[in-house]
C-alpha cells in the first residue's frame, strides 16, 4: 500500500518548495540543508519506532499502528524530506563532497640566511627547493560521484599545487575523471593527475613531517596529463596512464609520451607495499642552459630525452609504531650536469636513493617522527630529474672548486613532532640536517660553501 498518491506528493513537494523554501529555506547553506534533512529523517525513524511499538501493543489501532495524528505527522515529514532531497539533487549536490586545508608554515634556513612564514608564495618566485616545496598552501578539493559511479575531481591549490610547476598562473592541482567500464572496479581515468610514486603524499594532511624526503623532492615526477586505466582486484590496485610527464602539453617536435604505472597490494589497512615506474620521453632542462656545447659552440638539441624511473615502497603499522620506506632508481639521457670534457656532448644522468621513516604515538594526540634519506648522484657530475645543473642551495652537483666529473652524495636527517590539538587542527615542528660528501651548500652571507646545512620548520595545519 502506498503512503501517498503521486498527485498528492507532487502538490506537497511544490507547497514545500514554494512556501517553505520561499520563506528562507532556499537561502540555507548546503550544510544547513543537509542538517535539516538529517533531522527530518531522524524524526521519521522515531515515528517508525512508535509504529512498531503500536503494532505490538495494539495491532488494529490506527494506520500502521499509529494514531491518526502520528500518521499525519509521518506523512508531512516524509513529503518535506523527499522535496528537500529532490531540491538537493536538482542543485547538483548529491554525491558532492567538499574538503580542504591550509597550513601557514614558518621556515628557517641557516645557509640561505632567511627565516619567515611561507604561505601561498608562488613557486616561480623562489623556485622549487627542499625548503620551499608544497607546504604553505590553501587547498579546496571538490569530488562528486554520480549514480552511474563516475567520479569527478577538481583540486584547487593557488601557487602551491602541481599546476604551478607547469604554469605559474595555474591554480589546478588535480583535474581528473574516473569512469567505470565493465564494473566499478574497472575504470577509465583521465586528466591532470599528481604523481603517485613513493610513500609520502603531497598534501600535509597525509604527511607526518613538514618537508618531504629527498626522493620525493628530486627524483619523482610531479604529475601526468593523459589517460589510462585503474583496476581493483581484491587486495590489488593496478593503474597506468599514457601521458605527458610534468607538462600540460607537448611542444613542437616532441611526440613521444611516457608510460606511467603503479601497483599496490594492501594486506589490510596496516601493512602493504607498492611499486611504480615511468618510461618514455620528457623535457631535458640540461640542454636548455643558454650556453650550448662548450667545445663546438653549437646549441644543444632541445628535444625531450629518454627517462626511466622505478621505485618501490612499503608501510607497516603495529600498535603505536609506523614504519615507511622507499627505494628508487632513475636515469635520463643527456641530462647529466657535466658534459663530456673532450666532445662537449651531453651525457646520461643516473641516480639511486633510499628513504626511511619511523613514527611513534606517545598518546592518541602526540607523535614523534624520524626520517633518514640518501641519494647517490655522482656520475658525470650528478643530475636528477629536473635538476640538471649545479644547485648550491639544494646541494646538488659537483664541488665548484673540485672535480667536475663527480657529483655530491646527499643525505638528510629529519626529526619532527606533531600534536593533534582537535579533530581539525594539527601543530607540527621539524628540525632537519642536510649533508653532502662535498662542500656544495653555499652560505649566502659570504659565498663560502660547506658540507652541511640546517633547517627548522613549524606549521599549523587546519583541515575539514
Coordinates of C-alpha atoms in Angstrom, one line a residue, residues 167-354:
X167 CA 52.4 27.2 -15.3
X168 CA 52.9 29.8 -12.6
X169 CA 49.4 31.1 -13.2
X170 CA 47.6 27.8 -12.8
X171 CA 45.6 27.1 -9.6
X172 CA 44.8 23.5 -10.6
X173 CA 46.4 20.8 -8.6
X174 CA 44.3 17.9 -9.9
X175 CA 41.5 17.8 -12.5
X176 CA 40.5 14.2 -13.2
X177 CA 37.7 11.9 -14.1
X178 CA 37.2 8.2 -13.4
X179 CA 34.6 6.3 -15.4
X180 CA 33.5 2.7 -14.6
X181 CA 33.6 0.4 -17.6
X182 CA 32.5 -3.2 -17.2
X183 CA 32.1 -2.7 -13.4
X184 CA 33.0 -0.3 -10.6
X185 CA 36.4 -1.9 -10.2
X186 CA 37.5 -1.4 -13.8
X187 CA 37.8 2.3 -14.6
X188 CA 38.9 4.6 -17.3
X189 CA 40.9 7.6 -15.8
X190 CA 42.0 10.8 -17.5
X191 CA 43.0 14.4 -16.8
X192 CA 45.8 16.1 -14.8
X193 CA 46.9 13.6 -12.1
X194 CA 49.5 14.2 -9.4
X195 CA 52.3 11.6 -9.4
X196 CA 51.6 8.5 -7.3
X197 CA 55.1 7.3 -6.5
X198 CA 56.6 6.9 -3.1
X199 CA 55.4 6.6 0.5
X200 CA 54.8 10.3 1.0
X201 CA 52.0 12.4 -0.3
X202 CA 51.9 16.0 -1.4
X203 CA 49.1 17.1 0.9
X204 CA 50.2 17.7 4.6
X205 CA 47.1 16.0 5.9
X206 CA 48.7 12.7 4.9
X207 CA 52.3 13.6 5.9
X208 CA 53.8 13.3 9.3
X209 CA 56.5 15.9 8.7
X210 CA 56.5 19.4 7.1
X211 CA 59.2 19.0 4.4
X212 CA 59.3 16.0 2.1
X213 CA 62.1 13.4 1.7
X214 CA 64.9 13.8 -0.8
X215 CA 63.5 11.2 -3.2
X216 CA 60.1 12.9 -3.3
X217 CA 61.6 16.3 -4.0
X218 CA 64.3 15.5 -6.5
X219 CA 63.8 12.0 -8.1
X220 CA 60.0 11.7 -8.7
X221 CA 57.7 13.1 -11.4
X222 CA 55.4 16.0 -10.5
X223 CA 52.2 15.0 -12.4
X224 CA 50.8 13.4 -15.5
X225 CA 48.5 14.8 -18.2
X226 CA 46.9 11.9 -20.0
X227 CA 44.6 8.9 -19.9
X228 CA 44.7 5.3 -18.8
X229 CA 43.1 2.6 -16.6
X230 CA 42.7 1.7 -13.0
X231 CA 41.7 -1.8 -11.9
X232 CA 41.0 -3.1 -8.4
X233 CA 41.0 -6.8 -7.8
X234 CA 40.8 -8.0 -4.2
X235 CA 43.8 -6.5 -2.3
X236 CA 45.5 -5.3 -5.5
X237 CA 45.2 -2.0 -7.3
X238 CA 46.8 -1.5 -10.7
X239 CA 46.8 1.8 -12.6
X240 CA 48.6 3.2 -15.6
X241 CA 48.4 6.1 -18.0
X242 CA 49.8 7.2 -21.3
X243 CA 50.7 10.8 -20.6
X244 CA 52.8 13.9 -20.8
X245 CA 55.1 14.0 -17.8
X246 CA 55.4 17.3 -15.9
X247 CA 53.7 19.3 -18.5
X248 CA 50.2 20.0 -19.7
X249 CA 51.1 19.7 -23.4
X250 CA 53.9 18.7 -25.7
X251 CA 55.9 21.2 -27.7
X252 CA 56.6 21.1 -31.4
X253 CA 58.9 18.3 -32.4
X254 CA 58.0 16.2 -29.3
X255 CA 55.6 13.4 -29.9
X256 CA 56.5 10.6 -27.5
X257 CA 54.7 10.4 -24.2
X258 CA 55.6 8.3 -21.2
X259 CA 54.0 5.2 -19.8
X260 CA 53.5 5.6 -16.0
X261 CA 52.1 2.9 -13.8
X262 CA 51.6 1.9 -10.2
X263 CA 50.8 -1.4 -8.5
X264 CA 49.7 -1.6 -4.8
X265 CA 49.0 -4.5 -2.5
X266 CA 47.3 -3.8 0.9
X267 CA 47.3 -6.6 3.5
X268 CA 44.6 -4.8 5.5
X269 CA 45.0 -1.1 6.4
X270 CA 48.1 -1.7 8.5
X271 CA 50.5 -3.3 6.0
X272 CA 51.2 -3.1 2.3
X273 CA 53.7 -2.4 -0.4
X274 CA 53.7 -0.9 -3.9
X275 CA 55.9 -0.1 -6.9
X276 CA 55.8 2.5 -9.6
X277 CA 57.6 3.3 -12.9
X278 CA 57.8 5.8 -15.7
X279 CA 59.3 5.1 -19.1
X280 CA 59.3 7.4 -22.1
X281 CA 60.5 10.9 -23.1
X282 CA 60.3 14.1 -21.0
X283 CA 61.8 17.6 -21.1
X284 CA 65.6 17.8 -20.7
X285 CA 66.3 21.0 -18.9
X286 CA 70.1 20.5 -19.0
X287 CA 70.1 21.1 -22.8
X288 CA 68.5 24.5 -22.3
X289 CA 71.4 26.1 -20.5
X290 CA 71.7 29.1 -22.8
X291 CA 75.4 28.2 -23.4
X292 CA 75.4 25.2 -25.6
X293 CA 78.3 22.9 -26.4
X294 CA 81.5 24.4 -24.9
X295 CA 83.7 22.6 -27.5
X296 CA 81.8 23.2 -30.8
X297 CA 79.9 26.3 -29.8
X298 CA 76.7 24.8 -31.2
X299 CA 73.4 24.8 -29.2
X300 CA 72.3 21.6 -27.7
X301 CA 69.2 19.7 -29.1
X302 CA 66.2 20.8 -27.0
X303 CA 64.1 17.8 -27.8
X304 CA 62.7 15.5 -25.0
X305 CA 65.1 12.7 -23.9
X306 CA 64.6 9.2 -22.6
X307 CA 63.6 8.9 -19.0
X308 CA 63.4 5.6 -17.0
X309 CA 62.3 5.7 -13.4
X310 CA 61.4 2.9 -11.0
X311 CA 60.7 2.8 -7.2
X312 CA 59.3 0.5 -4.6
X313 CA 57.8 1.5 -1.3
X314 CA 56.1 -0.2 1.7
X315 CA 54.4 0.6 5.0
X316 CA 53.9 -1.2 8.3
X317 CA 51.8 -0.2 11.3
X318 CA 51.8 -2.1 14.5
X319 CA 50.2 -0.5 17.6
X320 CA 51.7 2.9 18.1
X321 CA 54.5 2.4 15.6
X322 CA 54.5 3.3 11.9
X323 CA 57.4 2.4 9.6
X324 CA 57.6 3.5 5.9
X325 CA 60.3 3.1 3.3
X326 CA 61.3 3.7 -0.3
X327 CA 64.0 2.6 -2.8
X328 CA 64.3 4.5 -6.1
X329 CA 66.4 4.2 -9.3
X330 CA 66.4 6.7 -12.2
X331 CA 68.2 8.0 -15.3
X332 CA 67.7 10.5 -18.1
X333 CA 69.6 10.7 -21.3
X334 CA 71.7 13.8 -22.0
X335 CA 70.8 15.3 -18.6
X336 CA 74.0 15.0 -16.6
X337 CA 75.4 18.2 -15.2
X338 CA 78.9 17.8 -16.6
X339 CA 79.3 17.5 -20.4
X340 CA 81.9 15.2 -22.0
X341 CA 85.2 17.1 -21.5
X342 CA 86.5 16.1 -24.9
X343 CA 83.5 16.5 -27.2
X344 CA 81.2 18.7 -25.2
X345 CA 78.4 16.3 -25.7
X346 CA 75.8 15.8 -23.0
X347 CA 75.8 12.5 -21.1
X348 CA 73.3 10.4 -19.2
X349 CA 72.4 11.3 -15.6
X350 CA 72.0 8.3 -13.2
X351 CA 71.0 8.1 -9.6
X352 CA 69.6 5.9 -6.9
X353 CA 68.3 6.6 -3.4
X354 CA 66.8 5.4 -0.1

